[in-house]
GROMACS .gro file of C-alpha atoms in nm:
model
  473
    1MET     CA    1   0.000   0.000   0.000
    2ASN     CA    2   0.132   0.342  -0.092
    3VAL     CA    3   0.157   0.582   0.203
    4ASP     CA    4   0.173   0.954   0.156
    5ALA     CA    5   0.503   1.061   0.313
    6THR     CA    6   0.346   1.390   0.422
    7GLN     CA    7   0.064   1.221   0.615
    8LYS     CA    8   0.253   1.148   0.939
    9PRO     CA    9   0.392   1.503   0.978
   10GLN     CA   10   0.045   1.639   0.901
   11ASP     CA   11  -0.107   1.411   1.164
   12GLU     CA   12   0.148   1.523   1.423
   13LYS     CA   13   0.089   1.888   1.338
   14ALA     CA   14  -0.290   1.844   1.370
   15ARG     CA   15  -0.254   1.668   1.705
   16THR     CA   16  -0.022   1.935   1.838
   17GLU     CA   17  -0.246   2.222   1.732
   18LEU     CA   18  -0.557   2.056   1.874
   19ALA     CA   19  -0.380   1.967   2.199
   20GLU     CA   20  -0.254   2.321   2.245
   21PHE     CA   21  -0.601   2.462   2.187
   22VAL     CA   22  -0.770   2.214   2.422
   23GLU     CA   23  -0.525   2.284   2.705
   24ARG     CA   24  -0.562   2.658   2.658
   25ALA     CA   25  -0.943   2.652   2.647
   26ALA     CA   26  -0.981   2.409   2.939
   27THR     CA   27  -0.761   2.635   3.150
   28GLN     CA   28  -0.954   2.945   3.041
   29PHE     CA   29  -1.290   2.794   3.138
   30GLY     CA   30  -1.162   2.620   3.449
   31ILE     CA   31  -1.276   2.269   3.351
   32PRO     CA   32  -1.109   1.981   3.542
   33GLY     CA   33  -1.125   1.736   3.250
   34VAL     CA   34  -1.203   1.765   2.878
   35THR     CA   35  -1.162   1.566   2.561
   36VAL     CA   36  -1.212   1.664   2.196
   37GLY     CA   37  -1.218   1.443   1.888
   38VAL     CA   38  -1.213   1.552   1.522
   39TRP     CA   39  -1.275   1.355   1.202
   40ALA     CA   40  -1.128   1.547   0.909
   41ASP     CA   41  -0.950   1.452   0.587
   42GLY     CA   42  -1.028   1.086   0.656
   43ARG     CA   43  -0.837   1.084   0.986
   44GLU     CA   44  -0.919   1.094   1.356
   45THR     CA   45  -0.745   1.337   1.587
   46PHE     CA   46  -0.798   1.348   1.964
   47ALA     CA   47  -0.677   1.577   2.238
   48SER     CA   48  -0.754   1.561   2.610
   49HIS     CA   49  -0.661   1.766   2.913
   50GLY     CA   50  -0.703   1.735   3.286
   51VAL     CA   51  -0.852   1.474   3.514
   52THR     CA   52  -1.162   1.264   3.565
   53SER     CA   53  -1.229   1.395   3.916
   54LEU     CA   54  -1.092   1.656   4.152
   55ASP     CA   55  -1.134   1.410   4.441
   56ASN     CA   56  -0.982   1.107   4.267
   57PRO     CA   57  -0.785   1.244   3.973
   58LEU     CA   58  -0.695   1.023   3.680
   59PRO     CA   59  -0.588   1.153   3.338
   60VAL     CA   60  -0.863   1.198   3.080
   61ASP     CA   61  -0.815   1.050   2.732
   62GLU     CA   62  -1.033   0.968   2.432
   63ASP     CA   63  -1.143   0.639   2.592
   64THR     CA   64  -1.257   0.797   2.919
   65LEU     CA   65  -1.632   0.758   2.971
   66PHE     CA   66  -1.842   1.074   3.006
   67GLN     CA   67  -2.214   1.108   3.054
   68VAL     CA   68  -2.327   1.234   2.711
   69GLY     CA   69  -2.677   1.336   2.821
   70SER     CA   70  -2.922   1.405   2.541
   71THR     CA   71  -2.675   1.301   2.272
   72THR     CA   72  -2.816   0.960   2.369
   73LYS     CA   73  -3.132   1.053   2.178
   74THR     CA   74  -2.952   1.011   1.846
   75LEU     CA   75  -2.885   0.643   1.923
   76THR     CA   76  -3.242   0.592   2.042
   77ALA     CA   77  -3.363   0.742   1.714
   78VAL     CA   78  -3.144   0.521   1.495
   79ALA     CA   79  -3.248   0.210   1.689
   80LEU     CA   80  -3.610   0.308   1.623
   81MET     CA   81  -3.536   0.372   1.255
   82ARG     CA   82  -3.397   0.019   1.229
   83LEU     CA   83  -3.741  -0.106   1.330
   84VAL     CA   84  -3.893   0.125   1.067
   85ALA     CA   85  -3.661  -0.025   0.805
   86ASP     CA   86  -3.774  -0.375   0.906
   87GLY     CA   87  -4.141  -0.278   0.879
   88ARG     CA   88  -4.199  -0.330   1.250
   89VAL     CA   89  -4.276   0.037   1.320
   90GLU     CA   90  -4.441   0.305   1.104
   91LEU     CA   91  -4.339   0.667   1.154
   92ASP     CA   92  -4.689   0.802   1.093
   93ALA     CA   93  -4.862   0.545   1.314
   94PRO     CA   94  -5.007   0.653   1.648
   95VAL     CA   95  -4.767   0.569   1.928
   96ARG     CA   96  -5.051   0.385   2.104
   97ARG     CA   97  -5.022   0.112   1.840
   98TYR     CA   98  -4.692   0.019   2.008
   99VAL     CA   99  -4.760   0.142   2.363
  100PRO     CA  100  -5.129   0.061   2.416
  101GLU     CA  101  -5.094   0.119   2.789
  102LEU     CA  102  -5.016   0.491   2.734
  103VAL     CA  103  -5.237   0.729   2.933
  104LEU     CA  104  -5.186   1.106   2.909
  105ALA     CA  105  -5.361   1.408   3.058
  106ASP     CA  106  -5.520   1.480   2.719
  107GLU     CA  107  -5.693   1.167   2.586
  108THR     CA  108  -5.741   1.310   2.235
  109ALA     CA  109  -5.372   1.396   2.209
  110ALA     CA  110  -5.273   1.056   2.348
  111ALA     CA  111  -5.461   0.891   2.063
  112GLU     CA  112  -5.317   1.125   1.797
  113ILE     CA  113  -4.945   1.149   1.881
  114THR     CA  114  -4.741   0.964   1.619
  115VAL     CA  115  -4.398   0.806   1.638
  116LEU     CA  116  -4.264   1.087   1.417
  117ASN     CA  117  -4.412   1.347   1.656
  118LEU     CA  118  -4.196   1.195   1.930
  119LEU     CA  119  -3.886   1.181   1.711
  120ASN     CA  120  -3.901   1.545   1.599
  121HIS     CA  121  -4.032   1.696   1.925
  122THR     CA  122  -4.375   1.795   1.787
  123SER     CA  123  -4.577   1.573   2.022
  124GLY     CA  124  -4.704   1.863   2.234
  125LEU     CA  125  -4.563   1.690   2.543
  126GLY     CA  126  -4.391   1.900   2.805
  127TRP     CA  127  -4.026   1.858   2.888
  128ASN     CA  128  -4.022   1.582   3.150
  129ILE     CA  129  -4.146   1.446   3.478
  130ILE     CA  130  -3.887   1.423   3.752
  131VAL     CA  131  -3.940   1.081   3.903
  132ASP     CA  132  -3.715   0.790   3.995
  133THR     CA  133  -3.883   0.465   3.895
  134GLY     CA  134  -3.597   0.247   4.014
  135ASP     CA  135  -3.326   0.041   3.849
  136GLY     CA  136  -3.531  -0.264   3.761
  137ASP     CA  137  -3.621  -0.379   3.411
  138ASP     CA  138  -3.965  -0.223   3.466
  139ALA     CA  139  -3.820   0.128   3.515
  140LEU     CA  140  -3.927   0.255   3.175
  141ALA     CA  141  -4.272   0.098   3.196
  142ALA     CA  142  -4.315   0.265   3.535
  143PHE     CA  143  -4.204   0.600   3.390
  144VAL     CA  144  -4.459   0.575   3.110
  145ALA     CA  145  -4.726   0.487   3.367
  146ARG     CA  146  -4.662   0.826   3.529
  147MET     CA  147  -4.686   1.027   3.207
  148ALA     CA  148  -5.046   1.135   3.280
  149GLU     CA  149  -4.876   1.384   3.516
  150LEU     CA  150  -4.696   1.554   3.226
  151GLU     CA  151  -4.825   1.886   3.101
  152PHE     CA  152  -4.910   1.958   2.739
  153ILE     CA  153  -4.770   2.266   2.565
  154GLY     CA  154  -4.982   2.237   2.249
  155GLU     CA  155  -5.159   2.009   2.006
  156PRO     CA  156  -4.962   1.727   1.843
  157GLY     CA  157  -4.787   1.852   1.531
  158ALA     CA  158  -4.855   2.220   1.601
  159ARG     CA  159  -4.501   2.321   1.691
  160ALA     CA  160  -4.165   2.193   1.809
  161SER     CA  161  -4.080   2.188   2.178
  162TYR     CA  162  -3.794   1.972   2.303
  163SER     CA  163  -3.916   1.685   2.520
  164GLN     CA  164  -3.713   1.441   2.725
  165ALA     CA  165  -4.031   1.251   2.810
  166ALA     CA  166  -4.103   1.197   2.439
  167TYR     CA  167  -3.776   1.008   2.396
  168ASN     CA  168  -3.832   0.804   2.711
  169LEU     CA  169  -4.164   0.704   2.556
  170LEU     CA  170  -3.978   0.604   2.236
  171GLY     CA  171  -3.766   0.380   2.456
  172ARG     CA  172  -4.085   0.205   2.561
  173VAL     CA  173  -4.176   0.161   2.193
  174LEU     CA  174  -3.843  -0.017   2.148
  175GLU     CA  175  -3.914  -0.240   2.447
  176ASN     CA  176  -4.264  -0.338   2.341
  177VAL     CA  177  -4.174  -0.406   1.978
  178THR     CA  178  -3.851  -0.601   2.041
  179GLY     CA  179  -3.943  -0.774   2.366
  180LEU     CA  180  -3.610  -0.658   2.510
  181THR     CA  181  -3.528  -0.395   2.766
  182TYR     CA  182  -3.440  -0.059   2.613
  183GLU     CA  183  -3.073  -0.109   2.695
  184GLN     CA  184  -3.067  -0.456   2.539
  185ALA     CA  185  -3.245  -0.328   2.230
  186VAL     CA  186  -2.995  -0.048   2.171
  187ALA     CA  187  -2.704  -0.284   2.234
  188SER     CA  188  -2.845  -0.528   1.978
  189LEU     CA  189  -2.956  -0.276   1.717
  190VAL     CA  190  -2.673  -0.021   1.743
  191PHE     CA  191  -2.380  -0.089   1.978
  192GLY     CA  192  -2.302  -0.441   1.861
  193PRO     CA  193  -2.322  -0.389   1.483
  194LEU     CA  194  -2.119  -0.066   1.500
  195GLY     CA  195  -1.859  -0.197   1.742
  196LEU     CA  196  -1.932   0.071   2.002
  197SER     CA  197  -1.763  -0.132   2.274
  198ASN     CA  198  -1.709   0.161   2.510
  199SER     CA  199  -2.070   0.279   2.545
  200PHE     CA  200  -2.284   0.176   2.841
  201PHE     CA  201  -2.598   0.254   3.037
  202GLY     CA  202  -2.537   0.055   3.354
  203THR     CA  203  -2.326   0.182   3.642
  204ALA     CA  204  -2.187  -0.169   3.691
  205ASP     CA  205  -2.050  -0.163   3.336
  206VAL     CA  206  -1.898   0.182   3.377
  207MET     CA  207  -1.734   0.146   3.717
  208THR     CA  208  -1.472  -0.103   3.595
  209ARG     CA  209  -1.349   0.146   3.336
  210ARG     CA  210  -1.205   0.495   3.355
  211PHE     CA  211  -1.488   0.747   3.376
  212ALA     CA  212  -1.535   1.115   3.444
  213VAL     CA  213  -1.751   1.260   3.718
  214GLY     CA  214  -1.933   1.590   3.696
  215HIS     CA  215  -1.846   1.903   3.890
  216GLY     CA  216  -2.032   2.217   3.990
  217PRO     CA  217  -1.995   2.511   4.227
  218GLY     CA  218  -1.981   2.400   4.590
  219GLU     CA  219  -2.104   2.597   4.891
  220ASP     CA  220  -1.776   2.790   4.899
  221GLY     CA  221  -1.802   2.875   4.528
  222ASN     CA  222  -1.523   2.641   4.425
  223LEU     CA  223  -1.579   2.340   4.202
  224ALA     CA  224  -1.684   2.026   4.383
  225VAL     CA  225  -1.772   1.677   4.264
  226ALA     CA  226  -2.138   1.634   4.173
  227LYS     CA  227  -2.245   1.338   4.383
  228GLU     CA  228  -2.531   1.219   4.162
  229TRP     CA  229  -2.339   1.056   3.878
  230ARG     CA  230  -2.617   0.930   3.654
  231LEU     CA  231  -2.981   0.995   3.568
  232THR     CA  232  -3.253   0.752   3.667
  233ARG     CA  233  -3.294   0.441   3.451
  234GLY     CA  234  -3.635   0.561   3.331
  235ASN     CA  235  -3.452   0.851   3.162
  236ASN     CA  236  -3.203   0.632   2.976
  237PRO     CA  237  -3.361   0.669   2.627
  238GLY     CA  238  -3.347   1.047   2.648
  239GLY     CA  239  -3.012   1.090   2.816
  240GLY     CA  240  -2.859   0.800   3.009
  241LEU     CA  241  -2.562   0.694   2.796
  242ALA     CA  242  -2.201   0.696   2.914
  243SER     CA  243  -1.959   0.690   2.622
  244SER     CA  244  -1.614   0.799   2.513
  245ALA     CA  245  -1.500   1.055   2.260
  246ALA     CA  246  -1.364   0.770   2.048
  247ASP     CA  247  -1.700   0.590   2.041
  248VAL     CA  248  -1.897   0.909   1.976
  249LEU     CA  249  -1.666   0.996   1.687
  250ALA     CA  250  -1.715   0.644   1.548
  251TRP     CA  251  -2.089   0.708   1.577
  252ALA     CA  252  -2.042   1.031   1.379
  253ARG     CA  253  -1.851   0.844   1.109
  254PHE     CA  254  -2.148   0.611   1.067
  255GLN     CA  255  -2.372   0.916   1.019
  256LEU     CA  256  -2.140   1.034   0.741
  257GLY     CA  257  -2.172   0.707   0.551
  258ASP     CA  258  -2.436   0.518   0.357
  259GLY     CA  259  -2.581   0.318   0.645
  260ARG     CA  260  -2.324   0.040   0.630
  261THR     CA  261  -2.101  -0.074   0.913
  262GLU     CA  262  -1.725  -0.096   0.867
  263ASN     CA  263  -1.757  -0.465   0.776
  264GLY     CA  264  -2.012  -0.386   0.506
  265GLU     CA  265  -2.335  -0.479   0.687
  266GLN     CA  266  -2.629  -0.260   0.584
  267LEU     CA  267  -2.733  -0.143   0.929
  268LEU     CA  268  -2.983   0.113   0.797
  269PRO     CA  269  -3.086   0.186   0.437
  270ALA     CA  270  -2.906   0.496   0.313
  271GLU     CA  271  -3.233   0.669   0.230
  272LEU     CA  272  -3.356   0.632   0.589
  273LEU     CA  273  -3.024   0.742   0.739
  274HIS     CA  274  -3.021   1.049   0.517
  275ARG     CA  275  -3.390   1.115   0.577
  276MET     CA  276  -3.303   1.172   0.942
  277ARG     CA  277  -3.118   1.490   0.844
  278GLU     CA  278  -3.397   1.634   0.630
  279ARG     CA  279  -3.597   1.913   0.794
  280THR     CA  280  -3.933   1.807   0.934
  281VAL     CA  281  -4.014   2.120   1.136
  282GLU     CA  282  -3.875   2.471   1.172
  283LEU     CA  283  -3.709   2.613   1.483
  284ARG     CA  284  -3.711   2.987   1.543
  285GLY     CA  285  -3.447   3.194   1.720
  286SER     CA  286  -3.243   2.902   1.855
  287ASN     CA  287  -2.866   2.860   1.864
  288LEU     CA  288  -2.934   2.486   1.856
  289GLY     CA  289  -3.055   2.489   1.499
  290ASP     CA  290  -3.291   2.617   1.233
  291GLY     CA  291  -3.506   2.305   1.245
  292PHE     CA  292  -3.538   1.942   1.349
  293GLY     CA  293  -3.483   1.647   1.123
  294ILE     CA  294  -3.558   1.312   1.281
  295CYS     CA  295  -3.392   1.379   1.616
  296TRP     CA  296  -3.105   1.588   1.474
  297PHE     CA  297  -3.087   1.965   1.512
  298LEU     CA  298  -3.024   2.110   1.165
  299ARG     CA  299  -2.830   2.431   1.120
  300GLU     CA  300  -2.659   2.631   0.848
  301VAL     CA  301  -2.326   2.776   0.956
  302ASP     CA  302  -2.134   3.011   0.728
  303GLY     CA  303  -2.288   2.851   0.421
  304VAL     CA  304  -2.254   2.484   0.521
  305ARG     CA  305  -2.521   2.257   0.665
  306THR     CA  306  -2.464   2.075   0.992
  307ILE     CA  307  -2.644   1.811   1.195
  308GLU     CA  308  -2.592   1.846   1.566
  309HIS     CA  309  -2.690   1.722   1.909
  310GLY     CA  310  -2.560   1.810   2.251
  311GLY     CA  311  -2.632   1.682   2.597
  312SER     CA  312  -2.588   1.759   2.963
  313ALA     CA  313  -2.598   1.553   3.280
  314ASN     CA  314  -2.511   1.656   3.635
  315GLY     CA  315  -2.197   1.858   3.566
  316GLN     CA  316  -2.107   1.670   3.245
  317PHE     CA  317  -2.157   1.800   2.891
  318CYS     CA  318  -2.122   1.671   2.537
  319GLU     CA  319  -2.149   1.843   2.197
  320LEU     CA  320  -2.149   1.659   1.864
  321VAL     CA  321  -2.147   1.846   1.532
  322ILE     CA  322  -2.135   1.672   1.192
  323VAL     CA  323  -2.088   1.837   0.850
  324PRO     CA  324  -2.197   1.574   0.596
  325GLU     CA  325  -2.103   1.773   0.285
  326ARG     CA  326  -1.746   1.807   0.412
  327ASN     CA  327  -1.705   1.458   0.565
  328PHE     CA  328  -1.628   1.622   0.899
  329ALA     CA  329  -1.726   1.574   1.262
  330VAL     CA  330  -1.622   1.708   1.600
  331VAL     CA  331  -1.714   1.597   1.950
  332ALA     CA  332  -1.630   1.784   2.270
  333MET     CA  333  -1.682   1.665   2.628
  334ALA     CA  334  -1.633   1.851   2.957
  335ASN     CA  335  -1.689   1.757   3.320
  336ALA     CA  336  -1.787   2.080   3.497
  337GLY     CA  337  -2.069   2.332   3.499
  338PRO     CA  338  -2.162   2.603   3.443
  339ASP     CA  339  -1.882   2.653   3.187
  340GLY     CA  340  -1.885   2.307   3.030
  341ILE     CA  341  -2.129   2.422   2.763
  342PRO     CA  342  -1.927   2.733   2.671
  343PHE     CA  343  -1.609   2.521   2.656
  344ASN     CA  344  -1.770   2.270   2.422
  345ARG     CA  345  -1.911   2.542   2.200
  346THR     CA  346  -1.570   2.714   2.183
  347ALA     CA  347  -1.404   2.382   2.092
  348VAL     CA  348  -1.655   2.312   1.817
  349ARG     CA  349  -1.616   2.660   1.671
  350TRP     CA  350  -1.238   2.635   1.677
  351ALA     CA  351  -1.249   2.303   1.495
  352LEU     CA  352  -1.495   2.428   1.232
  353GLU     CA  353  -1.278   2.730   1.157
  354HIS     CA  354  -0.941   2.556   1.188
  355TYR     CA  355  -1.023   2.254   0.973
  356LEU     CA  356  -1.293   2.386   0.738
  357GLY     CA  357  -1.258   2.763   0.738
  358VAL     CA  358  -1.619   2.780   0.862
  359VAL     CA  359  -1.678   3.069   1.102
  360ASP     CA  360  -1.961   3.041   1.354
  361LYS     CA  361  -2.035   3.375   1.523
  362ASP     CA  362  -2.297   3.486   1.771
  363PRO     CA  363  -2.522   3.769   1.650
  364GLU     CA  364  -2.466   4.108   1.809
  365PRO     CA  365  -2.746   4.224   2.043
  366LEU     CA  366  -2.910   4.563   2.009
  367PRO     CA  367  -2.812   4.848   2.241
  368TYR     CA  368  -3.007   4.836   2.565
  369ASP     CA  369  -3.354   4.988   2.532
  370GLU     CA  370  -3.529   5.017   2.868
  371VAL     CA  371  -3.878   5.048   2.719
  372ARG     CA  372  -3.845   4.737   2.502
  373ALA     CA  373  -3.667   4.551   2.779
  374ALA     CA  374  -3.948   4.624   3.025
  375GLU     CA  375  -4.194   4.444   2.798
  376VAL     CA  376  -4.025   4.108   2.847
  377VAL     CA  377  -3.942   4.127   3.219
  378GLY     CA  378  -4.109   3.851   3.416
  379ALA     CA  379  -4.100   3.491   3.531
  380TYR     CA  380  -4.161   3.204   3.291
  381GLU     CA  381  -4.203   2.837   3.375
  382ASN     CA  382  -4.239   2.490   3.233
  383ASP     CA  383  -4.308   2.171   3.424
  384VAL     CA  384  -3.962   2.160   3.584
  385MET     CA  385  -3.786   2.498   3.559
  386THR     CA  386  -3.838   2.872   3.598
  387LEU     CA  387  -3.669   3.143   3.393
  388THR     CA  388  -3.652   3.490   3.545
  389VAL     CA  389  -3.592   3.787   3.313
  390ALA     CA  390  -3.511   4.105   3.505
  391LEU     CA  391  -3.356   4.452   3.476
  392ASP     CA  392  -3.043   4.547   3.664
  393GLY     CA  393  -3.064   4.913   3.566
  394THR     CA  394  -2.843   4.896   3.260
  395ALA     CA  395  -2.917   4.558   3.104
  396LEU     CA  396  -3.150   4.261   3.090
  397THR     CA  397  -3.054   3.950   3.285
  398ILE     CA  398  -3.180   3.593   3.277
  399ALA     CA  399  -3.165   3.327   3.546
  400ALA     CA  400  -3.265   2.960   3.518
  401ALA     CA  401  -3.365   2.756   3.821
  402ILE     CA  402  -3.517   2.418   3.891
  403LYS     CA  403  -3.845   2.473   4.073
  404PRO     CA  404  -3.798   2.444   4.451
  405GLU     CA  405  -4.077   2.188   4.485
  406ILE     CA  406  -3.916   1.974   4.214
  407ARG     CA  407  -3.575   1.996   4.378
  408GLU     CA  408  -3.717   1.917   4.723
  409ALA     CA  409  -3.921   1.621   4.598
  410ALA     CA  410  -3.630   1.465   4.408
  411ASP     CA  411  -3.452   1.189   4.598
  412PHE     CA  412  -3.135   1.246   4.396
  413GLU     CA  413  -2.900   1.539   4.347
  414MET     CA  414  -2.998   1.777   4.068
  415PRO     CA  415  -2.778   2.020   3.868
  416ALA     CA  416  -2.706   2.367   4.004
  417ASP     CA  417  -2.918   2.663   3.894
  418HIS     CA  418  -2.790   2.930   3.657
  419GLU     CA  419  -2.745   3.263   3.834
  420PRO     CA  420  -2.860   3.587   3.665
  421ALA     CA  421  -2.648   3.668   3.359
  422ALA     CA  422  -2.661   3.936   3.092
  423MET     CA  423  -2.876   3.894   2.784
  424GLY     CA  424  -2.966   4.122   2.494
  425LEU     CA  425  -3.244   4.157   2.240
  426LEU     CA  426  -3.153   4.091   1.877
  427PRO     CA  427  -3.229   4.290   1.562
  428GLY     CA  428  -3.561   4.224   1.392
  429ASP     CA  429  -3.892   4.232   1.573
  430GLY     CA  430  -3.712   4.263   1.906
  431ASP     CA  431  -3.850   3.936   2.039
  432GLU     CA  432  -3.541   3.724   1.976
  433PHE     CA  433  -3.255   3.737   2.225
  434ILE     CA  434  -2.913   3.600   2.309
  435VAL     CA  435  -2.754   3.529   2.648
  436THR     CA  436  -2.419   3.706   2.658
  437ALA     CA  437  -2.266   3.586   2.986
  438GLY     CA  438  -2.267   3.299   3.234
  439GLY     CA  439  -2.312   2.928   3.177
  440LEU     CA  440  -2.589   2.989   2.920
  441ARG     CA  441  -2.368   3.224   2.718
  442GLY     CA  442  -2.443   3.201   2.347
  443GLN     CA  443  -2.784   3.043   2.389
  444ARG     CA  444  -3.063   3.207   2.192
  445GLY     CA  445  -3.440   3.217   2.220
  446PHE     CA  446  -3.746   3.429   2.159
  447PHE     CA  447  -4.047   3.574   2.338
  448SER     CA  448  -4.397   3.489   2.216
  449ARG     CA  449  -4.696   3.724   2.223
  450ASP     CA  450  -5.073   3.697   2.211
  451ALA     CA  451  -5.300   3.874   1.959
  452SER     CA  452  -5.288   4.194   2.163
  453GLY     CA  453  -4.908   4.201   2.157
  454ALA     CA  454  -4.860   4.108   2.522
  455VAL     CA  455  -4.572   3.874   2.600
  456THR     CA  456  -4.700   3.530   2.701
  457GLY     CA  457  -4.397   3.303   2.697
  458VAL     CA  458  -4.035   3.243   2.609
  459ASP     CA  459  -3.854   2.971   2.414
  460LEU     CA  460  -3.502   2.875   2.524
  461GLY     CA  461  -3.307   2.563   2.441
  462GLY     CA  462  -3.587   2.446   2.215
  463ARG     CA  463  -3.830   2.442   2.511
  464ILE     CA  464  -4.127   2.666   2.578
  465PHE     CA  465  -4.181   2.843   2.910
  466HIS     CA  466  -4.516   3.009   2.985
  467GLN     CA  467  -4.529   3.343   3.162
  468VAL     CA  468  -4.626   3.338   3.529
  469PRO     CA  469  -4.896   3.610   3.534
  470THR     CA  470  -4.860   3.722   3.897
  471ALA     CA  471  -4.481   3.724   3.919
  472PHE     CA  472  -4.444   4.092   3.831
  473THR     CA  473  -4.700   4.372   3.870
   0.00000   0.00000   0.00000
């Protein structure tokens, strides 16, 4: 085999440049442990920095396991699409065909929600219910049995609103159709065929390998280990995977192909794999994307189209961005909040610009306008969280907090709240905004209004929050 004599020096140069950037950025953001992987020019490059834990430090590398949070949803979606390819599930069928035991607060909606509505977040279901249904094989069935407690944000198909509960329900579809547990189904349909040998759901599987723990601000303000390492088992389909940068990059390489595994097996027909990155619904004013495909966030960055999905756990964060037209992918992982998300976003932007010449910039907010700012001040809530938009005299600020009653009722540790941080309104109708500081820095959203022009809600992170009428008078 002929080997390009310039390849090895190029590989070394790429590794050095990536390693220097990763060390610099991790230090800047104060993250104990990070890892970044890039697929470009047909080659993998990894760089890691720091340690798995401040209490029990071990070096991080590309095989270290991180909680990838909602990036798990992409594997759930492909497992489901394998059943579609086999004719065992229909995208436009009502989900009750596969989960006949489903009971929701709105009986009409429960009968109408389709599998595709779950996959592209148009089910009308709220974000999630915070409940621990145990570690048994019935955990997901027990979660679904509690879904009558979940609020609705709209009619099925009316709009997109990101829902963790929707993906947990998809996990139950996988269980009922295959006769396996969700974890067994994903292992059989995805992990095994793709050789993802360093991806796990169970703590017992993880604990014998090197893994990162999350961190967040302690009582003294310094970073401390987040004691709750994983989500509940009932949340596995929407965000329970632990994986490595090497496995996630291998997952990205599959997305860049024609649905075949490396040994030539047709895991998913190319037309179905590629259909997953076709827009099914529009997203407005979101840094996450311009629309949803099937699971994937779709975005155009500096003239190129990307498919993306990120995730967060308790002090652990993952960001995966794939550029199909350029045969490129980048994954970033970090083990501390609140700056894990900004680190990952910085790493992704550096890689896009460094390898592809693609520049991803935040839009510039408008100068502060007290009159316009006063229109959006208030408290906004969904089923789990409250956003507070306030004035500090010279700027708008936004804070995000888990509702006290949710935090008190939870029998497991939950992530820290986001303290007030600066935000600014964006050009246009004045209803879109960007957060310009803090752990939510760079995140975008928009305010919604009723027919009279009064503000009634806010969208952030693909989720809708309704205004709390009595919060401000």
